mmCIF file of C-alpha atoms in Angstrom:
data_model
loop_
_atom_site.group_PDB
_atom_site.id
_atom_site.type_symbol
_atom_site.label_atom_id
_atom_site.label_comp_id
_atom_site.label_asym_id
_atom_site.label_seq_id
_atom_site.Cartn_x
_atom_site.Cartn_y
_atom_site.Cartn_z
ATOM 1 C CA UNK A 1 -48.530 29.037 -26.553
ATOM 2 C CA UNK A 2 -45.320 29.654 -24.520
ATOM 3 C CA UNK A 3 -42.542 32.071 -24.306
ATOM 4 C CA UNK A 4 -40.329 30.479 -26.654
ATOM 5 C CA UNK A 5 -36.449 31.802 -26.007
ATOM 6 C CA UNK A 6 -33.570 30.060 -27.601
ATOM 7 C CA UNK A 7 -29.531 30.710 -27.408
ATOM 8 C CA UNK A 8 -26.312 28.887 -27.190
ATOM 9 C CA UNK A 9 -24.302 27.254 -24.545
ATOM 10 C CA UNK A 10 -21.524 30.271 -24.015
ATOM 11 C CA UNK A 11 -20.663 33.444 -26.148
ATOM 12 C CA UNK A 12 -16.776 32.696 -25.363
ATOM 13 C CA UNK A 13 -16.115 29.981 -27.373
ATOM 14 C CA UNK A 14 -12.452 30.105 -28.531
ATOM 15 C CA UNK A 15 -13.851 28.258 -31.585
ATOM 16 C CA UNK A 16 -16.598 30.866 -32.369
ATOM 17 C CA UNK A 17 -13.941 33.377 -31.116
ATOM 18 C CA UNK A 18 -11.773 32.412 -34.177
ATOM 19 C CA UNK A 19 -14.716 31.541 -36.613
ATOM 20 C CA UNK A 20 -15.257 35.203 -37.962
ATOM 21 C CA UNK A 21 -18.993 35.307 -36.721
ATOM 22 C CA UNK A 22 -18.111 38.700 -34.525
ATOM 23 C CA UNK A 23 -17.018 40.999 -36.645
ATOM 24 C CA UNK A 24 -13.692 42.901 -36.238
ATOM 25 C CA UNK A 25 -13.131 45.216 -33.456
ATOM 26 C CA UNK A 26 -16.062 42.960 -31.577
ATOM 27 C CA UNK A 27 -14.371 39.917 -31.501
ATOM 28 C CA UNK A 28 -11.633 40.824 -28.669
ATOM 29 C CA UNK A 29 -13.759 43.455 -26.649
ATOM 30 C CA UNK A 30 -15.931 41.452 -24.039
ATOM 31 C CA UNK A 31 -18.956 44.485 -23.598
ATOM 32 C CA UNK A 32 -19.333 44.982 -27.431
ATOM 33 C CA UNK A 33 -19.083 41.101 -28.137
ATOM 34 C CA UNK A 34 -21.771 40.655 -25.384
ATOM 35 C CA UNK A 35 -23.787 43.302 -27.237
ATOM 36 C CA UNK A 36 -23.611 41.492 -30.717
ATOM 37 C CA UNK A 37 -24.839 38.567 -29.153
ATOM 38 C CA UNK A 38 -27.742 39.651 -27.189
ATOM 39 C CA UNK A 39 -28.699 41.542 -31.123
ATOM 40 C CA UNK A 40 -29.810 38.378 -32.487
ATOM 41 C CA UNK A 41 -30.329 35.913 -28.938
ATOM 42 C CA UNK A 42 -32.093 37.343 -25.639
ATOM 43 C CA UNK A 43 -30.661 34.441 -23.218
ATOM 44 C CA UNK A 44 -27.261 32.848 -23.278
ATOM 45 C CA UNK A 45 -25.895 29.679 -21.054
ATOM 46 C CA UNK A 46 -22.712 30.913 -19.176
ATOM 47 C CA UNK A 47 -20.857 27.578 -19.848
ATOM 48 C CA UNK A 48 -17.471 29.249 -18.004
ATOM 49 C CA UNK A 49 -18.783 28.412 -14.452
ATOM 50 C CA UNK A 50 -18.801 24.944 -15.021
ATOM 51 C CA UNK A 51 -14.921 25.361 -14.838
ATOM 52 C CA UNK A 52 -14.423 28.040 -12.528
ATOM 53 C CA UNK A 53 -16.651 29.614 -9.695
ATOM 54 C CA UNK A 54 -18.239 33.079 -10.805
ATOM 55 C CA UNK A 55 -17.136 36.146 -9.744
ATOM 56 C CA UNK A 56 -19.643 38.966 -8.015
ATOM 57 C CA UNK A 57 -17.798 42.033 -10.610
ATOM 58 C CA UNK A 58 -17.958 39.803 -13.542
ATOM 59 C CA UNK A 59 -21.451 38.952 -13.374
ATOM 60 C CA UNK A 60 -22.446 42.740 -12.432
ATOM 61 C CA UNK A 61 -20.607 43.718 -16.049
ATOM 62 C CA UNK A 62 -22.897 40.681 -17.743
ATOM 63 C CA UNK A 63 -25.806 42.186 -16.559
ATOM 64 C CA UNK A 64 -25.109 45.987 -16.771
ATOM 65 C CA UNK A 65 -23.989 45.267 -20.506
ATOM 66 C CA UNK A 66 -27.117 43.260 -22.122
ATOM 67 C CA UNK A 67 -30.567 44.769 -21.955
ATOM 68 C CA UNK A 68 -33.669 44.610 -19.961
ATOM 69 C CA UNK A 69 -35.428 41.289 -20.281
ATOM 70 C CA UNK A 70 -32.436 39.619 -21.145
ATOM 71 C CA UNK A 71 -31.278 36.131 -19.297
ATOM 72 C CA UNK A 72 -28.711 34.433 -18.434
ATOM 73 C CA UNK A 73 -28.308 30.625 -17.372
ATOM 74 C CA UNK A 74 -25.552 29.652 -15.556
ATOM 75 C CA UNK A 75 -24.077 25.935 -15.677
ATOM 76 C CA UNK A 76 -23.384 24.503 -11.484
ATOM 77 C CA UNK A 77 -19.565 24.630 -10.990
ATOM 78 C CA UNK A 78 -18.105 21.094 -11.358
ATOM 79 C CA UNK A 79 -17.990 19.913 -7.466
ATOM 80 C CA UNK A 80 -21.171 20.625 -7.175
ATOM 81 C CA UNK A 81 -22.184 18.503 -9.583
ATOM 82 C CA UNK A 82 -20.347 15.198 -8.536
ATOM 83 C CA UNK A 83 -17.740 15.925 -11.597
ATOM 84 C CA UNK A 84 -14.968 16.992 -8.985
ATOM 85 C CA UNK A 85 -12.537 19.725 -10.004
ATOM 86 C CA UNK A 86 -9.473 21.170 -11.587
ATOM 87 C CA UNK A 87 -7.444 22.236 -8.383
ATOM 88 C CA UNK A 88 -5.435 25.035 -10.455
ATOM 89 C CA UNK A 89 -8.737 26.989 -10.997
ATOM 90 C CA UNK A 90 -9.476 27.743 -7.456
ATOM 91 C CA UNK A 91 -8.545 30.869 -5.693
ATOM 92 C CA UNK A 92 -5.487 30.544 -3.422
ATOM 93 C CA UNK A 93 -6.895 30.310 0.262
ATOM 94 C CA UNK A 94 -9.476 26.914 -1.745
ATOM 95 C CA UNK A 95 -6.745 25.302 -3.309
ATOM 96 C CA UNK A 96 -4.463 25.740 0.153
ATOM 97 C CA UNK A 97 -7.028 22.947 1.469
ATOM 98 C CA UNK A 98 -7.105 20.479 -1.561
ATOM 99 C CA UNK A 99 -4.646 17.354 -0.881
ATOM 100 C CA UNK A 100 -2.434 18.656 -4.674
ATOM 101 C CA UNK A 101 -2.602 22.371 -5.690
ATOM 102 C CA UNK A 102 -2.690 21.332 -9.469
ATOM 103 C CA UNK A 103 -4.478 18.476 -11.883
ATOM 104 C CA UNK A 104 -7.808 17.380 -11.748
ATOM 105 C CA UNK A 105 -9.325 15.907 -8.393
ATOM 106 C CA UNK A 106 -12.240 13.377 -8.457
ATOM 107 C CA UNK A 107 -14.980 14.395 -6.131
ATOM 108 C CA UNK A 108 -14.072 11.841 -3.154
ATOM 109 C CA UNK A 109 -10.752 13.585 -2.723
ATOM 110 C CA UNK A 110 -12.328 17.018 -2.977
ATOM 111 C CA UNK A 111 -12.440 17.706 0.683
ATOM 112 C CA UNK A 112 -16.184 18.747 2.391
ATOM 113 C CA UNK A 113 -15.637 22.410 3.310
ATOM 114 C CA UNK A 114 -14.020 23.209 -0.065
ATOM 115 C CA UNK A 115 -17.503 21.798 -1.474
ATOM 116 C CA UNK A 116 -19.241 23.596 1.112
ATOM 117 C CA UNK A 117 -17.641 26.752 0.664
ATOM 118 C CA UNK A 118 -17.322 26.537 -3.833
ATOM 119 C CA UNK A 119 -21.211 26.511 -3.013
ATOM 120 C CA UNK A 120 -21.941 29.824 -0.930
ATOM 121 C CA UNK A 121 -19.305 31.231 -3.344
ATOM 122 C CA UNK A 122 -21.163 29.980 -6.538
ATOM 123 C CA UNK A 123 -24.683 31.672 -5.052
ATOM 124 C CA UNK A 124 -22.960 34.554 -4.532
ATOM 125 C CA UNK A 125 -20.949 34.911 -7.295
ATOM 126 C CA UNK A 126 -24.562 34.115 -9.048
ATOM 127 C CA UNK A 127 -26.403 37.288 -7.526
ATOM 128 C CA UNK A 128 -25.470 40.413 -9.369
ATOM 129 C CA UNK A 129 -27.739 38.331 -12.257
ATOM 130 C CA UNK A 130 -30.632 37.622 -10.015
ATOM 131 C CA UNK A 131 -30.853 40.735 -8.342
ATOM 132 C CA UNK A 132 -31.032 42.292 -12.010
ATOM 133 C CA UNK A 133 -33.940 40.599 -12.826
ATOM 134 C CA UNK A 134 -30.910 38.753 -15.772
ATOM 135 C CA UNK A 135 -30.789 35.110 -14.224
ATOM 136 C CA UNK A 136 -32.757 32.236 -15.829
ATOM 137 C CA UNK A 137 -31.780 28.830 -14.463
ATOM 138 C CA UNK A 138 -29.088 27.700 -12.473
ATOM 139 C CA UNK A 139 -27.592 23.963 -15.084
ATOM 140 C CA UNK A 140 -27.652 20.944 -12.719
ATOM 141 C CA UNK A 141 -25.503 19.073 -15.019
ATOM 142 C CA UNK A 142 -25.321 15.030 -13.578
ATOM 143 C CA UNK A 143 -22.266 13.200 -14.795
ATOM 144 C CA UNK A 144 -22.621 9.792 -17.262
ATOM 145 C CA UNK A 145 -21.467 7.772 -14.803
ATOM 146 C CA UNK A 146 -24.126 8.983 -11.801
ATOM 147 C CA UNK A 147 -28.266 6.674 -12.110
ATOM 148 C CA UNK A 148 -30.905 6.924 -10.176
ATOM 149 C CA UNK A 149 -29.412 5.122 -6.896
ATOM 150 C CA UNK A 150 -30.985 5.929 -3.593
ATOM 151 C CA UNK A 151 -27.496 7.904 -3.067
ATOM 152 C CA UNK A 152 -28.859 10.506 -5.923
ATOM 153 C CA UNK A 153 -32.079 11.060 -5.559
ATOM 154 C CA UNK A 154 -30.743 11.830 -1.934
ATOM 155 C CA UNK A 155 -28.592 14.333 -3.843
ATOM 156 C CA UNK A 156 -31.555 15.570 -5.494
ATOM 157 C CA UNK A 157 -33.136 16.651 -1.985
ATOM 158 C CA UNK A 158 -30.383 18.581 -1.176
ATOM 159 C CA UNK A 159 -29.798 20.350 -4.398
ATOM 160 C CA UNK A 160 -33.842 21.217 -4.214
ATOM 161 C CA UNK A 161 -32.843 22.599 -0.021
ATOM 162 C CA UNK A 162 -29.076 24.482 -1.381
ATOM 163 C CA UNK A 163 -30.281 26.056 -4.313
ATOM 164 C CA UNK A 164 -33.884 27.329 -2.660
ATOM 165 C CA UNK A 165 -34.873 30.470 -4.208
ATOM 166 C CA UNK A 166 -33.416 29.205 -7.213
ATOM 167 C CA UNK A 167 -34.559 27.866 -10.726
ATOM 168 C CA UNK A 168 -32.899 24.874 -10.580
ATOM 169 C CA UNK A 169 -32.881 22.678 -14.022
ATOM 170 C CA UNK A 170 -31.073 18.802 -13.968
ATOM 171 C CA UNK A 171 -29.728 17.802 -16.642
ATOM 172 C CA UNK A 172 -29.438 13.913 -16.253
ATOM 173 C CA UNK A 173 -26.486 12.238 -18.713
ATOM 174 C CA UNK A 174 -27.054 8.694 -17.703
ATOM 175 C CA UNK A 175 -30.204 6.407 -19.354
ATOM 176 C CA UNK A 176 -31.069 4.784 -16.287
ATOM 177 C CA UNK A 177 -32.625 8.034 -15.417
ATOM 178 C CA UNK A 178 -35.198 7.710 -18.097
ATOM 179 C CA UNK A 179 -35.600 3.826 -17.480
ATOM 180 C CA UNK A 180 -36.774 4.715 -13.770
ATOM 181 C CA UNK A 181 -38.604 7.549 -14.746
ATOM 182 C CA UNK A 182 -41.679 6.774 -12.836
ATOM 183 C CA UNK A 183 -39.939 7.602 -10.249
ATOM 184 C CA UNK A 184 -38.015 10.480 -11.282
ATOM 185 C CA UNK A 185 -40.527 12.375 -12.592
ATOM 186 C CA UNK A 186 -42.444 12.786 -9.388
ATOM 187 C CA UNK A 187 -39.405 13.398 -7.399
ATOM 188 C CA UNK A 188 -38.548 16.475 -9.636
ATOM 189 C CA UNK A 189 -42.017 17.668 -9.603
ATOM 190 C CA UNK A 190 -42.079 17.695 -5.772
ATOM 191 C CA UNK A 191 -39.345 19.061 -5.201
ATOM 192 C CA UNK A 192 -39.556 21.664 -7.749
ATOM 193 C CA UNK A 193 -36.584 20.953 -10.065
ATOM 194 C CA UNK A 194 -36.705 21.947 -13.907
ATOM 195 C CA UNK A 195 -36.178 18.418 -16.003
ATOM 196 C CA UNK A 196 -33.527 19.266 -19.284
ATOM 197 C CA UNK A 197 -34.876 17.405 -22.145
ATOM 198 C CA UNK A 198 -31.721 16.832 -24.734
ATOM 199 C CA UNK A 199 -31.145 16.409 -28.027
ATOM 200 C CA UNK A 200 -28.296 13.829 -28.460
ATOM 201 C CA UNK A 201 -27.265 11.841 -30.743
ATOM 202 C CA UNK A 202 -28.586 7.814 -31.321
ATOM 203 C CA UNK A 203 -26.040 5.704 -28.811
ATOM 204 C CA UNK A 204 -26.574 3.511 -25.987
ATOM 205 C CA UNK A 205 -24.975 5.349 -23.560
ATOM 206 C CA UNK A 206 -26.566 8.922 -24.335
ATOM 207 C CA UNK A 207 -30.214 9.534 -22.504
ATOM 208 C CA UNK A 208 -33.184 9.801 -24.378
ATOM 209 C CA UNK A 209 -35.245 12.898 -25.791
ATOM 210 C CA UNK A 210 -38.136 12.612 -23.494
ATOM 211 C CA UNK A 211 -39.907 15.910 -23.792
ATOM 212 C CA UNK A 212 -41.766 15.799 -20.400
ATOM 213 C CA UNK A 213 -41.622 19.298 -18.321
ATOM 214 C CA UNK A 214 -41.970 18.981 -14.445
ATOM 215 C CA UNK A 215 -42.188 22.302 -13.652
ATOM 216 C CA UNK A 216 -44.371 25.640 -15.852
ATOM 217 C CA UNK A 217 -40.647 25.755 -17.770
ATOM 218 C CA UNK A 218 -39.009 23.717 -19.971
ATOM 219 C CA UNK A 219 -35.749 23.672 -21.205
ATOM 220 C CA UNK A 220 -34.398 21.577 -24.255
ATOM 221 C CA UNK A 221 -30.402 21.099 -24.807
ATOM 222 C CA UNK A 222 -29.050 20.252 -27.818
ATOM 223 C CA UNK A 223 -26.238 18.815 -27.874
ATOM 224 C CA UNK A 224 -25.634 17.764 -31.466
ATOM 225 C CA UNK A 225 -26.014 13.928 -32.909
ATOM 226 C CA UNK A 226 -22.405 12.555 -33.582
ATOM 227 C CA UNK A 227 -22.663 9.558 -32.221
ATOM 228 C CA UNK A 228 -18.858 8.823 -32.963
ATOM 229 C CA UNK A 229 -17.338 11.121 -31.032
ATOM 230 C CA UNK A 230 -20.163 10.669 -27.880
ATOM 231 C CA UNK A 231 -18.095 8.535 -25.843
ATOM 232 C CA UNK A 232 -14.735 9.671 -26.416
ATOM 233 C CA UNK A 233 -11.967 9.749 -25.715
ATOM 234 C CA UNK A 234 -11.702 13.452 -25.745
ATOM 235 C CA UNK A 235 -8.791 15.922 -25.955
ATOM 236 C CA UNK A 236 -11.182 19.338 -26.190
ATOM 237 C CA UNK A 237 -14.718 19.367 -24.370
ATOM 238 C CA UNK A 238 -16.078 20.529 -27.879
ATOM 239 C CA UNK A 239 -15.203 17.179 -29.496
ATOM 240 C CA UNK A 240 -18.586 15.272 -28.533
ATOM 241 C CA UNK A 241 -20.663 18.246 -29.529
ATOM 242 C CA UNK A 242 -19.016 18.904 -33.050
ATOM 243 C CA UNK A 243 -22.173 18.827 -35.183
ATOM 244 C CA UNK A 244 -23.386 20.563 -37.124
ATOM 245 C CA UNK A 245 -27.610 20.338 -37.662
ATOM 246 C CA UNK A 246 -29.063 19.907 -40.805
ATOM 247 C CA UNK A 247 -32.229 21.594 -41.666
ATOM 248 C CA UNK A 248 -34.596 18.266 -41.672
ATOM 249 C CA UNK A 249 -33.242 18.070 -38.006
ATOM 250 C CA UNK A 250 -33.429 21.429 -37.338
ATOM 251 C CA UNK A 251 -37.570 20.992 -37.849
ATOM 252 C CA UNK A 252 -37.480 17.735 -35.904
ATOM 253 C CA UNK A 253 -36.090 20.478 -33.186
ATOM 254 C CA UNK A 254 -38.831 22.956 -33.861
ATOM 255 C CA UNK A 255 -41.620 20.157 -33.850
ATOM 256 C CA UNK A 256 -39.853 19.254 -30.281
ATOM 257 C CA UNK A 257 -40.047 22.330 -28.834
ATOM 258 C CA UNK A 258 -43.626 22.738 -30.157
ATOM 259 C CA UNK A 259 -44.058 20.113 -27.963
ATOM 260 C CA UNK A 260 -43.012 21.575 -25.056
ATOM 261 C CA UNK A 261 -44.209 24.437 -25.236
ATOM 262 C CA UNK A 262 -48.020 23.204 -25.409
ATOM 263 C CA UNK A 263 -47.039 22.050 -22.116
ATOM 264 C CA UNK A 264 -45.126 24.924 -20.136
ATOM 265 C CA UNK A 265 -45.632 28.595 -20.242
ATOM 266 C CA UNK A 266 -41.728 28.829 -21.265
ATOM 267 C CA UNK A 267 -39.497 27.128 -22.949
ATOM 268 C CA UNK A 268 -35.587 27.523 -23.051
ATOM 269 C CA UNK A 269 -33.782 25.729 -26.095
ATOM 270 C CA UNK A 270 -29.861 26.194 -25.455
ATOM 271 C CA UNK A 271 -27.805 24.740 -28.346
ATOM 272 C CA UNK A 272 -23.793 23.011 -27.169
ATOM 273 C CA UNK A 273 -22.701 22.077 -30.219
ATOM 274 C CA UNK A 274 -20.267 25.118 -29.756
ATOM 275 C CA UNK A 275 -17.299 24.241 -32.206
ATOM 276 C CA UNK A 276 -16.759 27.490 -34.940
ATOM 277 C CA UNK A 277 -20.574 29.104 -35.931
ATOM 278 C CA UNK A 278 -22.213 25.580 -35.396
ATOM 279 C CA UNK A 279 -24.135 27.011 -32.353
ATOM 280 C CA UNK A 280 -25.023 30.181 -33.444
ATOM 281 C CA UNK A 281 -26.322 29.035 -36.889
ATOM 282 C CA UNK A 282 -28.580 26.230 -35.705
ATOM 283 C CA UNK A 283 -30.331 28.809 -32.880
ATOM 284 C CA UNK A 284 -30.912 31.281 -35.999
ATOM 285 C CA UNK A 285 -32.235 28.246 -37.969
ATOM 286 C CA UNK A 286 -34.607 27.484 -35.589
ATOM 287 C CA UNK A 287 -35.413 30.699 -34.065
ATOM 288 C CA UNK A 288 -36.289 30.935 -38.127
ATOM 289 C CA UNK A 289 -38.439 28.241 -38.483
ATOM 290 C CA UNK A 290 -40.354 28.919 -35.251
ATOM 291 C CA UNK A 291 -41.120 32.437 -36.379
ATOM 292 C CA UNK A 292 -38.961 34.459 -33.527
ATOM 293 C CA UNK A 293 -37.180 37.581 -35.076
ATOM 294 C CA UNK A 294 -34.536 39.315 -33.390
ATOM 295 C CA UNK A 295 -34.815 40.675 -29.390
ATOM 296 C CA UNK A 296 -37.360 43.880 -29.161
ATOM 297 C CA UNK A 297 -34.807 45.618 -27.671
ATOM 298 C CA UNK A 298 -32.856 45.987 -30.826
ATOM 299 C CA UNK A 299 -34.859 48.317 -32.775
ATOM 300 C CA UNK A 300 -34.477 50.632 -29.352
ATOM 301 C CA UNK A 301 -31.817 52.777 -27.790
ATOM 302 C CA UNK A 302 -29.817 50.168 -26.026
ATOM 303 C CA UNK A 303 -28.039 49.606 -29.540
#
């Protein structure tokens, strides 16, 4: 049986902080907050790096505040996945290269030199985690409008080259990738890219759940099953993933996890339904069903 780790796609989501899950005195203290999270989980996905480039000094603090063996997975910056960017979130020197200093820029309006520098700073920003042995995968979620076109297949090839030396996981949001799965899966295997399986609602614009790893590592990201809110429009990012998994649904996810574990050496299950306590409760529920206890370091001197 593979090693299985379960966590959430953020530990600082505003609705989680407001939910009361973190004890008093912990919620507003960054170091205590991360240490408290690590009492329950041995892995987490960093969501903030999608919206703004990571900074090495922040990643270094994350590494220092977690025990040996804890793993961070880092979501790729939006301009590296074809989503464009928010101009106001860029450092001043890069913002000066943009056609406008505020608002959203679609990918076609982002200058090439900005994308190139964003790549450099993104990898530089996660380097402290890699050096500390605490970097899991880099998550690249392709936009829902991006299908398996020749251009996007070349993107996967360039992605493997640019991120060489890192474990790269790719999530497809467009169902057409799976209509071409007999061509896509061998390409991922050849490029050494990890396929991200998803749990999503039964919606024509949502990807199906395909439990087929392309490396020795498997990833299952659980977005909830809110079919009504899947397409949007959304005023807040969490609205699409506002879903509380039932016990029956968690049993289904446990079986999906075991299916992946029979094919891989290591499985990461990440809950992206980050509204209030929904993500942490689902993650704890799945751990219970899989017989996974607290992280081993909770009994040691780290705490």
